[in-house]
């Protein structure tokens, strides 16, 4: 494949051999280090070849008239549903070579290193399925709303998709981040790429009915009711408690739309809960039931999983807000910076509490910081794109970004995070990410301070 960008090689996984990719798919372990070492070696070899190529004179591409300038193109609507270019085949969500797949239950990560702006194309949205995904017939799908006892809901109701889609709807851009995003870094695993360190986040425009509208239709007692339980229609028995206070703001949606079309099956078609700012697990997919209750439910996904083990041995429960966080997506781990000189640092920032107020970047491992440009729109509980200029003199540097949100929270260093949380957590790692850019142009995941 032709190298489109001479300055940075963007997606290192492109250099995995077919066999290595099969190993990844089969979940074979132990090859992780060697696979990524050889990927990096291939990238460096490519880099050298590329430097020569770019120095070569006599590039006649602008003079040659290829077939596409002279002939008749493909007929209109030959693809009734559009597809990415053939040249973009390697842009894929991927399963991490470091994670074991349990049946159909797994994770695929979004290729953040190759995405622009703030919206994740639906086909590249990360996936997290506790029991695999389903393509559910919308004509048979139902949503029931009931109370934990009859006094909490005057009129329990069952809605079909038509009932829901005729109601007044809203559209809103929100990120969804799995609480386990960046989990491997707690142990300093240093997974090789930003796809695997941070790729359990995506951002879409969601369309649906505010849940509060449905609760009001059913005559829910919004004084005595304090929580809801949301339940999915897949076999994972996914249930989550969500405080009514969040729902009363109108932010929580019963959504059927994603990026202008119906949800994708992998993302909960035909109905999912959208809970802006809150960890992914609460965004129940294949949503089939909502129960209004007056206390938290303490389900398996709130007691066994999704709890934070603190240094004193206690568990923190219901720590659901995704705190302020950012990451440089390019240059990032596994990429190769091919030339000295001007480069653009680009990345994403988000906060489950509010809008992003400021992002700073450092090229010296956090000693000095400069303000990055926040590109608009900057929306609450949505991804924000930042860019910063830098000139690389060819010396090793450590790249970092640090976000600050409107609620006054700032992204912590690993040292600061571990001082509070210890080292036995899985979830909610929002520490500052460091990328080491070495003299040979390779970018690696490192942890400092
Ligand atoms: N019904 C159901 N809902 C679910 C899950 C699931 O397995 N089943 N996984 C949850 C988790 S842990 C996450 S992080 C998000 C992932 O959403 P996505 O697959 O659309 O990215 O969905 C949540 N909702
Ligand atoms: Mo998750």
XYZ file of C-alpha atoms and ligand atoms in Angstrom:
474
model
C 0.000 0.000 0.000
C 1.289 3.450 -0.849
C 2.403 5.507 2.112
C 0.156 8.523 2.198
C 1.954 10.301 4.940
C 5.696 10.680 4.747
C 6.141 12.202 8.132
C 4.507 9.682 10.393
C 3.616 6.054 9.922
C 0.285 5.953 11.563
C -0.990 2.466 12.132
C 1.683 0.004 13.216
C -0.692 -2.955 13.171
C -0.628 -2.663 9.406
C 2.747 -4.322 9.554
C 1.630 -7.480 11.369
C 1.971 -10.540 9.158
C -1.110 -12.577 8.278
C 0.082 -15.275 10.691
C 0.485 -12.817 13.514
C -2.977 -11.450 12.861
C -4.335 -15.003 13.074
C -2.546 -15.437 16.383
C -4.192 -12.273 17.613
C -7.594 -13.525 16.489
C -7.022 -16.924 18.057
C -6.041 -15.213 21.290
C -2.620 -16.888 21.398
C -0.531 -15.186 24.006
C 3.157 -14.759 24.449
C 3.771 -13.422 21.013
C 2.704 -9.911 21.948
C 6.187 -8.559 22.494
C 7.706 -10.202 19.426
C 4.802 -9.221 17.197
C 5.095 -5.619 18.124
C 8.887 -5.709 18.017
C 8.782 -7.016 14.451
C 6.047 -4.532 13.580
C 8.291 -1.754 14.798
C 11.277 -3.203 12.920
C 9.248 -3.356 9.713
C 8.133 0.198 10.306
C 11.703 1.398 10.763
C 12.822 -0.426 7.614
C 9.905 1.171 5.796
C 10.894 4.510 7.240
C 14.370 4.262 5.792
C 13.074 3.234 2.383
C 10.577 6.042 2.557
C 13.161 8.677 3.386
C 15.054 7.619 0.280
C 11.908 7.626 -1.805
C 10.947 11.078 -0.692
C 14.406 12.331 -1.626
C 14.162 10.818 -5.099
C 13.576 13.211 -7.968
C 11.473 12.411 -10.989
C 8.131 11.799 -9.306
C 5.827 11.999 -12.341
C 2.550 11.319 -10.562
C 1.262 14.799 -11.282
C 2.096 14.433 -14.993
C 0.772 10.927 -15.593
C -2.851 10.713 -16.615
C -4.190 7.579 -14.952
C -7.283 5.670 -16.071
C -9.486 7.543 -13.630
C -8.793 10.829 -15.385
C -9.666 9.442 -18.795
C -12.356 6.801 -18.371
C -15.860 6.419 -17.038
C -16.132 5.970 -13.279
C -18.242 3.559 -11.282
C -22.003 3.934 -11.716
C -24.013 5.876 -9.189
C -25.509 3.801 -6.364
C -23.438 0.768 -7.300
C -22.963 0.620 -3.567
C -26.359 1.283 -2.030
C -24.622 1.622 1.321
C -21.260 3.434 1.084
C -17.977 1.812 2.067
C -14.553 3.205 2.933
C -11.908 3.327 0.225
C -10.063 0.120 -0.675
C -6.930 1.918 0.461
C -8.247 2.236 4.008
C -8.650 -1.485 4.630
C -6.281 -1.511 7.567
C -8.312 0.990 9.500
C -10.022 -1.445 11.843
C -11.165 -1.913 15.379
C -9.056 -4.649 16.868
C -8.952 -7.133 19.692
C -5.946 -6.676 21.921
C -3.319 -9.393 21.590
C -2.841 -9.134 25.347
C -6.410 -9.970 26.348
C -7.869 -13.449 26.398
C -11.141 -13.860 24.618
C -13.838 -15.673 26.556
C -16.231 -17.106 23.992
C -17.982 -14.273 22.212
C -17.468 -12.007 25.196
C -14.785 -9.558 24.389
C -13.561 -6.116 23.616
C -12.557 -4.460 20.397
C -10.714 -1.171 20.471
C -11.257 1.882 18.251
C -8.239 2.930 16.131
C -7.818 6.341 17.758
C -4.426 6.891 16.093
C -6.065 7.213 12.697
C -9.257 9.132 13.483
C -9.862 12.844 12.944
C -12.144 15.299 14.692
C -14.395 14.058 17.471
C -16.947 11.677 15.938
C -16.177 7.968 15.780
C -17.457 6.381 12.565
C -20.117 3.864 13.644
C -18.267 0.959 12.042
C -15.180 1.720 14.133
C -16.956 2.289 17.465
C -15.314 0.182 20.186
C -17.265 -2.880 21.290
C -17.673 -4.425 24.703
C -19.934 -7.443 24.882
C -20.306 -9.561 27.987
C -22.035 -12.287 25.957
C -21.546 -11.372 22.296
C -23.791 -9.173 20.164
C -27.164 -9.738 18.542
C -29.062 -8.289 15.614
C -32.483 -8.004 17.235
C -35.667 -7.764 15.159
C -36.994 -4.292 15.999
C -40.572 -5.308 15.240
C -40.385 -7.726 18.176
C -38.353 -5.610 20.538
C -40.185 -4.208 23.567
C -39.283 -1.920 26.454
C -41.096 -2.410 29.736
C -41.197 0.221 32.448
C -42.311 -0.904 35.883
C -41.756 -0.140 39.566
C -40.046 -2.276 42.212
C -43.440 -2.049 43.881
C -46.718 -0.823 42.397
C -46.743 2.407 44.358
C -43.643 3.671 42.521
C -45.283 3.632 39.069
C -48.941 4.450 38.415
C -49.086 2.974 34.902
C -46.467 0.301 34.120
C -46.140 0.243 30.324
C -44.678 -1.791 27.505
C -43.463 0.222 24.490
C -42.653 -1.045 21.025
C -40.228 0.759 18.728
C -43.034 2.629 16.948
C -44.375 3.917 20.264
C -40.917 5.220 21.156
C -40.022 6.684 17.779
C -43.182 8.776 17.523
C -42.335 10.630 20.745
C -40.446 13.948 20.732
C -36.743 13.151 20.326
C -33.451 14.926 20.953
C -29.973 14.425 19.469
C -26.827 14.933 21.455
C -23.117 14.284 21.007
C -21.630 12.225 23.828
C -18.595 10.087 24.442
C -18.887 6.611 25.881
C -15.867 5.217 27.697
C -15.629 1.769 29.265
C -14.651 2.069 32.931
C -11.859 -0.391 32.121
C -10.314 1.816 29.440
C -6.549 2.114 30.066
C -6.826 -0.683 32.668
C -3.670 -2.505 31.561
C -1.607 0.570 32.426
C -2.329 0.202 36.145
C 0.261 -2.588 36.050
C 2.544 -0.655 33.762
C 1.914 -3.225 31.041
C 2.731 -0.547 28.474
C 0.539 -1.973 25.717
C 2.041 -0.764 22.479
C -0.486 1.558 20.852
C -3.083 4.185 21.712
C -5.670 1.875 20.158
C -5.056 -0.522 23.055
C -4.278 1.987 25.815
C -7.281 4.261 25.180
C -9.407 2.684 22.417
C -12.349 1.778 24.662
C -13.742 5.230 24.044
C -15.892 6.453 21.176
C -18.085 9.451 20.500
C -21.315 9.663 18.528
C -24.354 11.783 18.008
C -27.133 9.830 19.722
C -30.844 10.305 19.069
C -33.652 9.176 21.283
C -36.277 10.009 23.871
C -35.239 11.451 27.246
C -35.910 8.711 29.779
C -37.607 11.255 32.031
C -40.350 11.640 29.374
C -41.128 7.920 29.564
C -41.056 7.876 33.359
C -43.498 10.785 33.449
C -45.785 9.028 30.947
C -45.841 6.022 33.267
C -46.599 8.180 36.288
C -43.378 7.361 38.140
C -43.154 8.699 41.669
C -40.162 10.973 41.219
C -40.019 11.825 44.900
C -39.995 8.351 46.435
C -38.209 6.822 43.470
C -34.460 7.347 43.835
C -32.916 4.941 41.325
C -33.676 2.962 38.224
C -32.507 -0.473 37.210
C -31.768 -0.858 33.488
C -31.774 -4.332 31.943
C -30.552 -5.593 28.557
C -32.088 -8.283 26.349
C -28.860 -10.236 25.766
C -27.731 -13.258 27.769
C -25.271 -11.339 29.929
C -27.936 -10.347 32.439
C -26.490 -6.843 32.360
C -28.251 -4.694 34.913
C -27.162 -1.362 36.299
C -28.487 1.025 38.931
C -28.689 4.666 37.829
C -29.657 7.498 40.186
C -32.859 9.315 39.254
C -31.093 12.619 39.866
C -29.102 12.031 36.654
C -32.232 11.177 34.722
C -34.164 14.209 35.925
C -31.736 16.526 34.127
C -33.080 15.079 30.862
C -29.614 13.931 29.795
C -30.243 10.204 29.935
C -31.710 8.979 26.656
C -33.459 5.854 25.511
C -31.679 5.985 22.169
C -32.265 4.332 18.821
C -30.149 6.651 16.666
C -26.366 6.846 16.279
C -24.654 9.206 13.854
C -27.821 9.859 11.887
C -28.978 6.262 11.393
C -30.247 3.468 13.596
C -27.802 2.095 16.169
C -25.461 -0.592 14.902
C -26.202 -4.106 16.222
C -22.841 -4.176 18.014
C -23.860 -1.005 19.843
C -27.272 -2.186 21.035
C -29.697 -2.073 18.090
C -32.511 -1.282 18.291
C -32.413 0.435 21.717
C -29.770 1.438 24.235
C -29.463 3.672 27.226
C -27.249 6.761 26.797
C -25.898 8.023 30.111
C -23.554 10.935 29.307
C -20.449 11.180 31.493
C -21.006 7.789 33.109
C -18.917 4.671 32.464
C -19.902 2.491 29.504
C -21.337 -0.385 31.509
C -24.328 1.767 32.496
C -25.157 2.384 28.832
C -27.228 -0.794 28.700
C -27.598 -2.136 25.166
C -30.605 -4.055 23.779
C -32.525 -2.208 26.512
C -35.666 -4.185 27.442
C -36.687 -3.090 30.926
C -36.459 -0.193 33.321
C -37.538 -0.505 36.902
C -37.979 2.424 39.264
C -36.815 1.695 42.813
C -36.024 3.487 46.033
C -32.576 2.010 46.686
C -29.517 0.853 44.731
C -29.836 -2.697 43.433
C -26.313 -3.995 44.095
C -26.346 -6.330 41.078
C -23.442 -8.556 40.016
C -22.114 -5.823 37.749
C -22.076 -3.454 40.731
C -20.604 -5.717 43.410
C -18.334 -8.312 41.767
C -17.302 -6.124 38.861
C -16.894 -2.410 38.354
C -15.704 -1.773 41.902
C -12.398 -0.104 42.730
C -10.127 -1.892 45.176
C -8.549 0.768 47.381
C -5.148 0.552 49.104
C -6.776 -0.094 52.500
C -8.559 -3.155 51.125
C -12.021 -1.603 50.882
C -14.025 -1.492 47.662
C -15.287 1.720 46.150
C -18.715 1.088 44.606
C -20.698 3.142 42.086
C -17.684 5.255 41.122
C -19.349 5.757 37.786
C -18.274 9.190 36.542
C -15.562 9.143 33.889
C -13.153 11.746 35.223
C -11.233 14.285 33.135
C -8.767 12.624 30.771
C -6.844 13.173 27.561
C -4.397 11.408 25.288
C -2.169 12.327 22.378
C -3.319 10.139 19.501
C -0.503 11.134 17.159
C 2.419 10.814 17.499
C 1.581 7.824 19.691
C 2.844 4.364 20.554
C 3.915 2.202 17.633
C 4.004 5.071 15.175
C 7.273 6.123 13.623
C 8.182 9.769 13.143
C 10.115 9.700 9.896
C 11.569 13.181 9.745
C 12.793 15.995 11.934
C 11.109 19.357 11.652
C 7.543 20.515 11.997
C 4.896 18.156 13.335
C 1.400 18.505 14.604
C 0.570 16.943 17.928
C -3.070 15.913 17.965
C -5.247 14.253 20.558
C -8.537 13.907 22.387
C -9.743 15.215 25.731
C -12.960 14.536 27.646
C -14.628 14.787 31.003
C -17.688 13.026 32.383
C -18.424 16.093 34.524
C -18.479 18.978 32.104
C -16.753 20.662 29.195
C -13.014 20.610 28.633
C -11.599 23.962 29.618
C -7.953 23.589 28.673
C -5.439 21.053 27.422
C -1.704 21.512 27.937
C 0.969 19.494 26.182
C 4.530 18.829 27.247
C 7.421 17.538 25.163
C 9.800 17.154 28.101
C 8.000 14.639 30.270
C 5.941 17.158 32.206
C 8.511 19.779 33.222
C 7.203 22.476 30.903
C 3.714 22.810 29.478
C 2.239 24.790 26.601
C -1.458 25.337 25.900
C -2.825 23.276 23.014
C -5.479 24.641 20.632
C -8.926 23.323 21.500
C -10.784 22.826 18.235
C -14.508 23.498 18.282
C -17.097 22.492 19.046
C -16.205 21.957 22.685
C -19.240 20.284 24.236
C -20.018 18.933 27.676
C -19.430 15.170 28.142
C -18.244 14.912 24.554
C -14.821 14.301 23.029
C -12.830 17.448 22.269
C -10.013 17.584 19.744
C -6.801 19.421 20.556
C -3.816 20.262 18.376
C -0.389 21.713 19.114
C 2.591 22.520 16.920
C 6.086 21.309 17.597
C 9.408 21.127 15.847
C 11.351 17.915 16.410
C 15.102 18.335 16.552
C 15.700 14.582 16.409
C 16.494 14.199 20.110
C 14.516 11.837 22.374
C 11.478 13.530 23.922
C 8.537 12.536 26.085
C 5.139 13.724 24.892
C 2.262 14.230 27.320
C -1.122 15.925 27.438
C -3.014 17.104 30.516
C -6.658 18.166 30.510
C -8.555 20.488 32.817
C -12.368 20.583 32.881
C -14.927 23.255 33.687
C -15.653 21.676 37.060
C -12.042 22.431 38.087
C -10.765 18.841 37.899
C -7.358 18.253 36.386
C -5.895 15.064 34.977
C -3.479 13.501 37.516
C 0.020 12.120 37.062
C 0.471 8.406 37.772
C 2.145 9.360 41.025
C -0.820 11.458 42.158
C -3.374 8.846 41.060
C -1.554 5.977 42.781
C -1.166 8.018 45.968
C -4.957 7.884 46.326
C -5.940 4.714 44.519
C -2.952 2.440 45.104
C -2.036 -0.100 42.453
C -4.759 -2.748 42.602
C -7.433 -1.054 40.546
C -8.754 -2.129 37.183
C -11.156 0.699 36.448
C -11.039 4.468 36.135
C -7.460 5.163 35.188
C -7.375 8.764 33.966
C -3.652 9.394 34.468
C -1.497 11.436 32.116
C -0.203 9.240 29.265
C 3.434 9.503 28.155
C 4.866 8.617 24.753
C 8.636 8.409 24.296
C 9.815 9.538 20.874
C 13.302 8.053 20.406
C 16.107 9.237 18.170
C 15.266 6.584 15.561
C 11.729 7.972 15.308
C 9.965 5.116 17.111
C 7.273 6.107 19.565
C 6.802 3.950 22.669
C 4.454 3.771 25.608
C 6.333 4.698 28.790
C 5.287 5.624 32.307
C 6.900 8.526 34.092
C 6.081 10.011 37.498
N -26.900 -5.490 27.191
C -25.619 -5.153 27.337
N -25.316 -3.861 27.528
C -24.029 -3.478 27.676
C -22.974 -4.428 27.663
C -23.323 -5.799 27.437
O -22.469 -6.686 27.380
N -24.653 -6.116 27.276
N -21.688 -4.003 27.875
C -21.540 -2.753 28.585
C -20.189 -2.239 28.649
S -19.176 -2.894 29.838
C -19.782 -1.189 27.863
S -18.249 -0.508 28.051
C -20.653 -0.639 26.822
C -19.973 -0.775 25.470
O -20.772 -0.240 24.467
P -20.391 -0.454 22.940
O -20.205 -1.941 22.714
O -21.485 0.136 22.158
O -19.081 0.260 22.723
O -21.908 -1.274 26.761
C -22.438 -1.669 28.007
N -23.779 -2.168 27.832
Mo -17.289 -1.598 29.974
